[in-house]
Amino acid sequence: MASVHTYDKSSQRHVLPLRPTIKDYAWGIRGLDSRVARFALESGVIDEVDPDSPYAELWLGTHPSGPTTLRDGTTLESVVGGQLPFLFKILSAGKALSIQAHPCRDGAKRLHLENPTNYGDDNHKPELAVALTPFEAMCGFRRLEEIAILIKKHPEFAACISNEAKLAIFLCSRDEDDKKKALRMLFQSFMSCPVETSQVQLKKLLKRLQKEQSVDHVHPHEEPPWERKCSRAILRLAQQFPGDSGAMAPFLLNYLLIAPGESFYMAANEPHAYVAGEIIECMACSDNVVRAGLTPKFKDVDNLVNMLTYSMGGPTINAGTPAYGDDRIMRYTPPTREFEVMIITCNPGEDITLPALSVPAIFVVLEGSGNTDNEEGQRLVMRPGRSYYMPEHCPELTLAVNDSKRGPLRIALAHENQHLDEPTLLCAEDSKQWGGEFALPTPTSNPGTPRSPNKYVGVRELNLKPGVTVPFKVPKL
């Protein structure tokens, strides 16, 4: 696997090849279509790929639920001398993950104490995602204006919500606290709807949407794109999870399509559900997930309802920012100290030296091929799926790509956050960049009054600091 020259695992200066852990969750992409499967094969974790098996996640880190090792079986934790503060992953999602949120620090400690079987550690789990392919995700609550319109347009959805909750939405003031109270009442009412009621209404909704989405259906007016996207998402989710009322989640959550190279950050206590595609994911070293729908796993609706912030609007969507004076190094920095990610690109005929870091790091080759050198005489062969551990203060590593190659070498590198005062990503609570599916203008009346879906406001401003914007640049991944 890893190097042309030998390496010494006891050395505090050598870059070490890794063997990640893979997870075969049912939502994973099957066979060689999964990047996780191909990476696992290249790194020697598996000998062959089963075309009928799902390959969902590849873990690089020290979490006890999926510890990374060296080639000889030595754990990464023993080499590091303890746990890394982050967990680095590749995700290949063939169908939707559960509707979920991750607890804050205090919430994680409480859940672990009360239910250690389902909450195996006491750490929080903020997470960052960078898309490798076009990626679909539901992130954060829609704004009340949007939800009010959807309640009126879809009587089946409305039938799963109490009259009190609907009134709270329609009569809500502009005060942010009032909006959050109304949204919490709505979400709690929907999640508490009796199963027999929600299943009947879901069947009615699906029958109507199938008819409306058919080519034979004549629309009285042109259907807005956001409406078609919402309807088609519900039909897909219902097909994947028959009878699960969580298929109506697109009525409540922002449905986003993230382009390769774009990223977003999910803070603690924010609802989300990844739907399809492949991403790099980096998070605090935790596996705590509070689920409420679209899953056969343990559901904890009461805790999810109680823990959410009920912020509205989607997270910041950001394509990274150049780092270390080189636009071939794109930095993705969340507002949390445990981790940040860099995507580093080396084109044919070029070389690039990785930033010198005072903290341990892990990197994985995403695409292309090449080699590396450092002053220790290590030459590592770079191929997609190979991963390495870089100890703190190790000699600078230089990547090089032969000019005969047809494409660049691209790696993803994760480490403890070195730019906490310069985040490129924010959560919905702190970010007002994205105005929702049809980006309604500032309301001039109560949220129950429909407005034209054709009035858009800025969707892709990347405000890193107040009053400062950066160009929107999407690196090819």
GROMACS .gro file of C-alpha atoms in nm, residues 113-365:
model
  253
  113LEU     CA    1  -2.592   0.934   3.122
  114GLU     CA    2  -2.961   0.853   3.068
  115ASN     CA    3  -2.929   0.620   2.769
  116PRO     CA    4  -2.571   0.497   2.711
  117THR     CA    5  -2.692   0.221   2.478
  118ASN     CA    6  -2.817   0.465   2.213
  119TYR     CA    7  -2.582   0.753   2.297
  120GLY     CA    8  -2.243   0.592   2.329
  121ASP     CA    9  -2.031   0.898   2.413
  122ASP     CA   10  -2.078   1.229   2.593
  123ASN     CA   11  -1.937   1.465   2.329
  124HIS     CA   12  -2.116   1.711   2.104
  125LYS     CA   13  -2.110   1.661   1.727
  126PRO     CA   14  -2.105   1.975   1.511
  127GLU     CA   15  -2.022   1.876   1.154
  128LEU     CA   16  -1.898   2.015   0.825
  129ALA     CA   17  -1.981   1.869   0.483
  130VAL     CA   18  -1.803   1.932   0.151
  131ALA     CA   19  -1.974   1.793  -0.158
  132LEU     CA   20  -1.778   1.554  -0.383
  133THR     CA   21  -2.075   1.505  -0.618
  134PRO     CA   22  -2.400   1.698  -0.656
  135PHE     CA   23  -2.546   1.647  -0.310
  136GLU     CA   24  -2.904   1.669  -0.188
  137ALA     CA   25  -2.978   1.756   0.173
  138MET     CA   26  -3.252   1.891   0.397
  139CYS     CA   27  -3.097   2.144   0.634
  140GLY     CA   28  -3.265   2.369   0.887
  141PHE     CA   29  -3.627   2.476   0.915
  142ARG     CA   30  -3.804   2.665   0.640
  143ARG     CA   31  -3.917   3.014   0.723
  144LEU     CA   32  -4.268   3.051   0.865
  145GLU     CA   33  -4.384   3.234   0.551
  146GLU     CA   34  -4.303   2.929   0.341
  147ILE     CA   35  -4.453   2.680   0.586
  148ALA     CA   36  -4.775   2.884   0.604
  149ILE     CA   37  -4.814   2.864   0.226
  150LEU     CA   38  -4.743   2.491   0.223
  151ILE     CA   39  -5.002   2.427   0.493
  152LYS     CA   40  -5.262   2.605   0.278
  153LYS     CA   41  -5.160   2.427  -0.042
  154HIS     CA   42  -5.147   2.075   0.103
  155PRO     CA   43  -5.451   1.979   0.315
  156GLU     CA   44  -5.299   1.637   0.389
  157PHE     CA   45  -5.003   1.804   0.557
  158ALA     CA   46  -5.236   2.040   0.742
  159ALA     CA   47  -5.440   1.744   0.871
  160CYS     CA   48  -5.130   1.619   1.058
  161ILE     CA   49  -5.103   1.942   1.255
  162SER     CA   50  -5.328   2.067   1.535
  163ASN     CA   51  -5.547   2.373   1.483
  164GLU     CA   52  -5.364   2.552   1.764
  165ALA     CA   53  -5.030   2.500   1.590
  166LYS     CA   54  -5.165   2.621   1.257
  167LEU     CA   55  -5.311   2.932   1.418
  168ALA     CA   56  -4.978   3.000   1.585
  169ILE     CA   57  -4.812   2.999   1.243
  170PHE     CA   58  -5.073   3.214   1.068
  171LEU     CA   59  -5.104   3.471   1.349
  172CYS     CA   60  -4.740   3.489   1.450
  173SER     CA   61  -4.584   3.832   1.498
  174ARG     CA   62  -4.249   3.941   1.354
  175ASP     CA   63  -4.076   3.887   1.687
  176GLU     CA   64  -3.806   3.618   1.651
  177ASP     CA   65  -3.891   3.452   1.985
  178ASP     CA   66  -4.258   3.431   1.886
  179LYS     CA   67  -4.160   3.275   1.554
  180LYS     CA   68  -3.951   3.012   1.729
  181LYS     CA   69  -4.234   2.931   1.971
  182ALA     CA   70  -4.478   2.892   1.681
  183LEU     CA   71  -4.232   2.673   1.488
  184ARG     CA   72  -4.173   2.453   1.790
  185MET     CA   73  -4.548   2.412   1.842
  186LEU     CA   74  -4.589   2.317   1.476
  187PHE     CA   75  -4.301   2.066   1.474
  188GLN     CA   76  -4.411   1.906   1.800
  189SER     CA   77  -4.767   1.877   1.672
  190PHE     CA   78  -4.655   1.717   1.345
  191MET     CA   79  -4.417   1.473   1.515
  192SER     CA   80  -4.687   1.378   1.770
  193CYS     CA   81  -4.953   1.309   1.508
  194PRO     CA   82  -5.100   0.958   1.560
  195VAL     CA   83  -4.950   0.706   1.318
  196GLU     CA   84  -5.291   0.599   1.187
  197THR     CA   85  -5.369   0.961   1.095
  198SER     CA   86  -5.032   1.041   0.938
  199GLN     CA   87  -5.028   0.723   0.730
  200VAL     CA   88  -5.378   0.787   0.590
  201GLN     CA   89  -5.289   1.147   0.505
  202LEU     CA   90  -4.957   1.043   0.353
  203LYS     CA   91  -5.134   0.801   0.119
  204LYS     CA   92  -5.374   1.076   0.011
  205LEU     CA   93  -5.088   1.317  -0.043
  206LEU     CA   94  -4.886   1.070  -0.249
  207LYS     CA   95  -5.181   0.984  -0.468
  208ARG     CA   96  -5.242   1.352  -0.542
  209LEU     CA   97  -4.876   1.438  -0.599
  210GLN     CA   98  -4.829   1.140  -0.832
  211LYS     CA   99  -5.119   1.263  -1.040
  212GLU     CA  100  -4.995   1.621  -1.043
  213GLN     CA  101  -4.643   1.516  -1.140
  214SER     CA  102  -4.763   1.293  -1.425
  215VAL     CA  103  -4.731   1.412  -1.783
  216ASP     CA  104  -5.107   1.385  -1.829
  217HIS     CA  105  -5.188   1.636  -1.557
  218VAL     CA  106  -5.289   1.978  -1.687
  219HIS     CA  107  -5.179   2.256  -1.454
  220PRO     CA  108  -5.404   2.562  -1.429
  221HIS     CA  109  -5.084   2.770  -1.415
  222GLU     CA  110  -4.713   2.710  -1.442
  223GLU     CA  111  -4.585   2.528  -1.136
  224PRO     CA  112  -4.292   2.704  -0.965
  225PRO     CA  113  -3.965   2.504  -0.965
  226TRP     CA  114  -3.940   2.500  -0.585
  227GLU     CA  115  -4.285   2.339  -0.570
  228ARG     CA  116  -4.191   2.064  -0.815
  229LYS     CA  117  -3.870   1.998  -0.624
  230CYS     CA  118  -4.058   1.969  -0.295
  231SER     CA  119  -4.321   1.733  -0.440
  232ARG     CA  120  -4.069   1.510  -0.611
  233ALA     CA  121  -3.860   1.490  -0.294
  234ILE     CA  122  -4.163   1.370  -0.097
  235LEU     CA  123  -4.240   1.105  -0.357
  236ARG     CA  124  -3.880   0.978  -0.344
  237LEU     CA  125  -3.866   0.969   0.035
  238ALA     CA  126  -4.199   0.787   0.058
  239GLN     CA  127  -4.073   0.525  -0.185
  240GLN     CA  128  -3.760   0.470   0.025
  241PHE     CA  129  -3.946   0.462   0.359
  242PRO     CA  130  -4.303   0.340   0.296
  243GLY     CA  131  -4.556   0.459   0.552
  244ASP     CA  132  -4.310   0.691   0.731
  245SER     CA  133  -4.462   1.037   0.781
  246GLY     CA  134  -4.107   1.172   0.776
  247ALA     CA  135  -4.148   1.172   0.397
  248MET     CA  136  -4.332   1.504   0.448
  249ALA     CA  137  -4.014   1.658   0.592
  250PRO     CA  138  -3.956   1.875   0.280
  251PHE     CA  139  -4.262   2.074   0.390
  252LEU     CA  140  -4.072   2.167   0.706
  253LEU     CA  141  -3.702   2.165   0.611
  254ASN     CA  142  -3.507   2.351   0.342
  255TYR     CA  143  -3.433   2.119   0.051
  256LEU     CA  144  -3.090   2.203  -0.094
  257LEU     CA  145  -2.883   2.086  -0.389
  258ILE     CA  146  -2.514   2.142  -0.314
  259ALA     CA  147  -2.264   2.158  -0.601
  260PRO     CA  148  -1.925   1.980  -0.589
  261GLY     CA  149  -1.683   2.194  -0.392
  262GLU     CA  150  -1.956   2.367  -0.194
  263SER     CA  151  -1.987   2.312   0.178
  264PHE     CA  152  -2.215   2.376   0.473
  265TYR     CA  153  -2.195   2.350   0.849
  266MET     CA  154  -2.450   2.194   1.083
  267ALA     CA  155  -2.419   2.317   1.440
  268ALA     CA  156  -2.555   2.132   1.742
  269ASN     CA  157  -2.933   2.111   1.778
  270GLU     CA  158  -3.010   2.187   1.412
  271PRO     CA  159  -3.236   1.946   1.215
  272HIS     CA  160  -3.109   1.791   0.893
  273ALA     CA  161  -3.131   1.483   0.675
  274TYR     CA  162  -2.886   1.401   0.397
  275VAL     CA  163  -3.070   1.265   0.094
  276ALA     CA  164  -2.831   1.153  -0.181
  277GLY     CA  165  -2.478   1.198  -0.309
  278GLU     CA  166  -2.122   1.182  -0.177
  279ILE     CA  167  -1.946   1.417   0.063
  280ILE     CA  168  -1.643   1.467   0.280
  281GLU     CA  169  -1.762   1.506   0.637
  282CYS     CA  170  -1.567   1.626   0.938
  283MET     CA  171  -1.702   1.653   1.291
  284ALA     CA  172  -1.611   1.654   1.656
  285CYS     CA  173  -1.513   1.307   1.776
  286SER     CA  174  -1.863   1.177   1.849
  287ASP     CA  175  -2.126   0.944   1.711
  288ASN     CA  176  -2.428   1.092   1.890
  289VAL     CA  177  -2.738   1.116   1.670
  290VAL     CA  178  -3.092   1.198   1.787
  291ARG     CA  179  -3.331   1.060   1.522
  292ALA     CA  180  -3.701   1.117   1.461
  293GLY     CA  181  -3.794   0.979   1.118
  294LEU     CA  182  -3.690   0.813   0.790
  295THR     CA  183  -3.512   0.535   0.973
  296PRO     CA  184  -3.573   0.188   1.118
  297LYS     CA  185  -3.329   0.277   1.399
  298PHE     CA  186  -3.411   0.407   1.746
  299LYS     CA  187  -3.625   0.723   1.732
  300ASP     CA  188  -3.618   0.976   2.013
  301VAL     CA  189  -3.886   1.229   1.917
  302ASP     CA  190  -3.926   1.391   2.260
  303ASN     CA  191  -3.557   1.466   2.297
  304LEU     CA  192  -3.534   1.596   1.941
  305VAL     CA  193  -3.830   1.832   1.990
  306ASN     CA  194  -3.684   1.964   2.315
  307MET     CA  195  -3.327   2.014   2.194
  308LEU     CA  196  -3.374   2.207   1.866
  309THR     CA  197  -3.298   2.580   1.840
  310TYR     CA  198  -3.586   2.640   1.593
  311SER     CA  199  -3.377   2.877   1.385
  312MET     CA  200  -3.516   2.939   1.038
  313GLY     CA  201  -3.337   2.954   0.705
  314GLY     CA  202  -3.063   2.733   0.568
  315PRO     CA  203  -2.695   2.726   0.664
  316THR     CA  204  -2.431   2.927   0.482
  317ILE     CA  205  -2.330   2.756   0.158
  318ASN     CA  206  -1.966   2.829   0.087
  319ALA     CA  207  -1.707   2.715  -0.168
  320GLY     CA  208  -1.410   2.767   0.062
  321THR     CA  209  -1.154   3.044   0.063
  322PRO     CA  210  -0.788   3.035  -0.054
  323ALA     CA  211  -0.543   2.970   0.228
  324TYR     CA  212  -0.171   3.017   0.294
  325GLY     CA  213  -0.137   3.250  -0.005
  326ASP     CA  214  -0.212   2.976  -0.259
  327ASP     CA  215  -0.545   2.947  -0.439
  328ARG     CA  216  -0.479   2.573  -0.489
  329ILE     CA  217  -0.543   2.534  -0.114
  330MET     CA  218  -0.909   2.591  -0.030
  331ARG     CA  219  -0.997   2.623   0.339
  332TYR     CA  220  -1.333   2.526   0.493
  333THR     CA  221  -1.349   2.658   0.849
  334PRO     CA  222  -1.645   2.621   1.085
  335PRO     CA  223  -1.695   2.825   1.404
  336THR     CA  224  -1.583   2.539   1.627
  337ARG     CA  225  -1.234   2.461   1.755
  338GLU     CA  226  -1.222   2.083   1.694
  339PHE     CA  227  -1.172   2.075   1.318
  340GLU     CA  228  -1.133   2.239   0.979
  341VAL     CA  229  -1.079   2.094   0.631
  342MET     CA  230  -0.857   2.189   0.340
  343ILE     CA  231  -0.888   2.071  -0.021
  344ILE     CA  232  -0.547   2.081  -0.190
  345THR     CA  233  -0.507   2.053  -0.567
  346CYS     CA  234  -0.183   1.982  -0.753
  347ASN     CA  235  -0.203   2.004  -1.132
  348PRO     CA  236   0.009   1.804  -1.382
  349GLY     CA  237   0.362   1.936  -1.401
  350GLU     CA  238   0.331   2.118  -1.067
  351ASP     CA  239   0.429   2.058  -0.709
  352ILE     CA  240   0.286   2.201  -0.389
  353THR     CA  241   0.410   2.191  -0.032
  354LEU     CA  242   0.150   2.119   0.234
  355PRO     CA  243   0.119   2.379   0.511
  356ALA     CA  244   0.336   2.317   0.816
  357LEU     CA  245   0.101   2.235   1.103
  358SER     CA  246   0.153   2.241   1.477
  359VAL     CA  247  -0.128   1.989   1.527
  360PRO     CA  248  -0.182   1.630   1.404
  361ALA     CA  249  -0.364   1.591   1.072
  362ILE     CA  250  -0.518   1.324   0.851
  363PHE     CA  251  -0.544   1.341   0.475
  364VAL     CA  252  -0.709   1.123   0.212
  365VAL     CA  253  -0.647   1.120  -0.164
   0.00000   0.00000   0.00000
